[in-house]
Short mmCIF file of C-alpha atoms in Angstrom, two decimals:
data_model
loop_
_atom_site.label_atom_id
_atom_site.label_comp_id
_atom_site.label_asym_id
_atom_site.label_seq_id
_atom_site.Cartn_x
_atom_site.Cartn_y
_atom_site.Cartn_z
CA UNK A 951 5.77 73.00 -5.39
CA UNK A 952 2.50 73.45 -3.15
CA UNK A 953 0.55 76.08 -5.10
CA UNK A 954 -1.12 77.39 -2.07
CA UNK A 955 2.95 78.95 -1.95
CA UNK A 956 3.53 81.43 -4.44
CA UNK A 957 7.02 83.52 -4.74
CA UNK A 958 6.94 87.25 -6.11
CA UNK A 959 9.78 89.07 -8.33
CA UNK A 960 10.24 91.20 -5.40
CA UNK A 961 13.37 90.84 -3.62
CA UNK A 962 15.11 94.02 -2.13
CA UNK A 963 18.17 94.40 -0.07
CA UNK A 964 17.27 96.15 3.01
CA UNK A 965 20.83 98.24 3.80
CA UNK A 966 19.49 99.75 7.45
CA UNK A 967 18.73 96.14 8.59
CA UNK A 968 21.38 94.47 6.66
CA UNK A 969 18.72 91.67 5.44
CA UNK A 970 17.08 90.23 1.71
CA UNK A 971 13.68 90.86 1.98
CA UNK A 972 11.30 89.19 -0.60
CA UNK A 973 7.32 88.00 -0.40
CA UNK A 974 5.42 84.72 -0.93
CA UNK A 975 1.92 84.97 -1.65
CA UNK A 976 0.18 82.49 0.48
CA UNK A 977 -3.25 81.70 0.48
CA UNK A 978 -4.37 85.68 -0.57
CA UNK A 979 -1.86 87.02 1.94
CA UNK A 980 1.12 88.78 1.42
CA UNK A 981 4.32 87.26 3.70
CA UNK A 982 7.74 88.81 4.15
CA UNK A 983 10.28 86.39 3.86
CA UNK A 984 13.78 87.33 5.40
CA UNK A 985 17.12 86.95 5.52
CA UNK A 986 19.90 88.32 7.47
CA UNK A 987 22.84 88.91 5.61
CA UNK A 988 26.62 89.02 7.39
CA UNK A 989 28.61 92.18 6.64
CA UNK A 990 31.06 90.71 4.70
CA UNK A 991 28.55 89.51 2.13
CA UNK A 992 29.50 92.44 -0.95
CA UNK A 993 26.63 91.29 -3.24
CA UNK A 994 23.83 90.64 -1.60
CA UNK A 995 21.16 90.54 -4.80
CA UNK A 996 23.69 88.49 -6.40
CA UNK A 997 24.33 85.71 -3.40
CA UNK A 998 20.20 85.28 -3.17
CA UNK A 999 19.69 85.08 -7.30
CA UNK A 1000 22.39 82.29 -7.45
CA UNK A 1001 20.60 80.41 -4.09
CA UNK A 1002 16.98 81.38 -5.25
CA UNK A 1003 15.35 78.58 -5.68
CA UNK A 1004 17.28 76.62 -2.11
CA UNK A 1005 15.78 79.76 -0.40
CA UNK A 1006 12.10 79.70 -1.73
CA UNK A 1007 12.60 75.88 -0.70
CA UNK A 1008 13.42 76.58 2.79
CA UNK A 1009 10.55 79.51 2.89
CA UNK A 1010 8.15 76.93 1.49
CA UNK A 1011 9.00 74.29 4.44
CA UNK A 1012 8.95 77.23 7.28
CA UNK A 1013 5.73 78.53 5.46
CA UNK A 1014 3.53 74.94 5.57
CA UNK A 1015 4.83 74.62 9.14
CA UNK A 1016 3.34 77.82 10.50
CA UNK A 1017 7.09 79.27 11.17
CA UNK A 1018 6.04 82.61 11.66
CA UNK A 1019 7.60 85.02 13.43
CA UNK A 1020 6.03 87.48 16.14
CA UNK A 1021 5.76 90.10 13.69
CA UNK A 1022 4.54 87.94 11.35
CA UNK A 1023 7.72 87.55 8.52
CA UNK A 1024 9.42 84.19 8.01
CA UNK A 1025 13.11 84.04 8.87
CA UNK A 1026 15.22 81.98 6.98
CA UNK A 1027 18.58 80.81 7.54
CA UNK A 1028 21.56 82.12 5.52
CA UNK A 1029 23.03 80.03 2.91
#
């Protein structure tokens, strides 16, 4: 694991935007990581705690190559 990359204890499910939202602390800076969640999905927390570390994987990769989005939060893709 790069240890410029490092993953907080933070993750939320965001209900209004129907999304897991957690943050990587990367060089000092603070980065939203995202996911969009389908509807059907009943247990959010519980989907991203048994796919933790294939999504802090992915976030890493997206992360090193600058994947940003225009606001600025990295977008991964549902598992």
């Amino acid at each position: 694991m790069n240890q410029a990359v490092l993953f907080n204890d933070d993750i939320h499910f965001d209900a209004a935007l129907s999304r897991l939202v957690f943050t990587a602390m990367v060089s000092g800076m603070i980065v939203p990581c995202v996911i969009a969640v389908p509807a059907t999905l009943e247990e959010p927390l519980v989907h991203f705690r048994n796919h933790q570390f294939d999504y802090e994987m992915q976030a890493e990769e997206l992360i090193e190559d600058e994947s940003y989005s225009a606001s600025g939060e990295i977008e991964l893709t549902f598992l």
